[in-house]
Amino acid sequence: INSGSDGLYTPIPSNPLEYALNALQCIIGLTGAVGNGLVCVVIWKVRREQNFTNSLIVSQSAIDFLTSILLIANIISLSVDARPPENVTLAILYCIFWHSRSILFSCWVISTFNLTAIAIERYLAIIHPIWYRQNFSRKHAWILATTSWLIAPIMQTIIGARKHVVGRGRCIYVCKPEQRAIHGVLIFLWNFFIPLCIMTFLFIRIIVRLHEMKKTQNTAKSNNDAELQRKMLRKNVTKTLLTVFVLFVVCWTPEQITFLQFNLGGKLEFGGAWHTIALILATFNSAVNPVVYALRFKQYKEGLRSLCFKRNVGTGLNDKNEAIEVK
């Protein structure tokens, strides 16, 4: 969204490039909605494979599905008419939550927090496997997911409510330079940097442990084929979710760094090449995860085929503590 020096938003496309950008975002949003919707349906259908990790994956796909729908709706509504309703109360709510895209941004933050919850679950499964098998339950998985949905939007909602008001029949962005810097830093820390640090630490510990496990497997023979198979499955699932984390970093780092420096007083050409690339990458993240699942999760592919051809889903490992089988 562009803003002029007077603080008025001007989101309605004014040139072919902006129309093209909005169209591309809608295509990405539609792809994300279809892909994430299929993930939720397939994992729900493959009931024998529902477990702790899959519960968090369903939560991740559900929020990415909602984000994709909101992205399309927001772009279309603001492209058609950016004026707030005539009713004062509705106009205030419209400017604070919809026109400012606070709801959309909050969904992106929920996705980030849920990915952090997945990293925590994988950390416990790999680093503390005995405690994980004995104590971790579906209840804990849903607590992690629910906590992400409840606390992630707090910062975005509070700051959005302070900065967006109604005036002259338009939504106005009100924020002094020093306030913008503080808000920008707080949003950067809450939305991106703190979750990034937590996930980076957890996945580094996980990678080190997986490397140690590989060395142990190369030097020792296992008499328990089922246990060895579970270990390999756990390792492959974690690698797949590590790929999801890496894609998150690649997609979101440019956008977060760009707007941090802008909020700190730096220059940013809205609609320029760099802003467009950063925006597309951030939008793309909600659509890319189902592609990873489709390439890596064997039961996801079998479940998808069963939806299309009405066949029974093939069986996989029945360890309740593990995710769907990874090819």
Short mmCIF file of C-alpha atoms in Angstrom, two decimals, residues 9 19 32 56-57 81 88 103 131 142 149 159 221 291 309 312 315 317:
data_model
loop_
_atom_site.label_atom_id
_atom_site.label_comp_id
_atom_site.label_asym_id
_atom_site.label_seq_id
_atom_site.Cartn_x
_atom_site.Cartn_y
_atom_site.Cartn_z
CA TYR A 9 -3.41 5.73 1.66
CA TYR A 19 -2.64 -3.82 -11.83
CA GLY A 32 -2.12 -20.92 -1.79
CA LEU A 56 0.54 -28.60 13.68
CA ILE A 57 0.86 -28.98 9.91
CA ASP A 81 -13.31 1.14 -3.59
CA VAL A 88 -18.70 6.11 11.96
CA ILE A 103 -6.05 -8.72 9.78
CA TRP A 131 10.39 -37.57 27.26
CA TRP A 142 -3.04 -28.19 20.05
CA TRP A 149 -3.34 -18.12 16.99
CA ILE A 159 -0.12 -0.71 16.79
CA LYS A 221 23.99 -52.40 14.02
CA VAL A 291 4.45 -27.92 -2.86
CA PHE A 309 -9.90 -41.38 -7.90
CA ASN A 312 -8.21 -46.26 -0.42
CA THR A 315 -0.80 -47.59 4.69
CA LEU A 317 3.90 -46.42 9.69
#
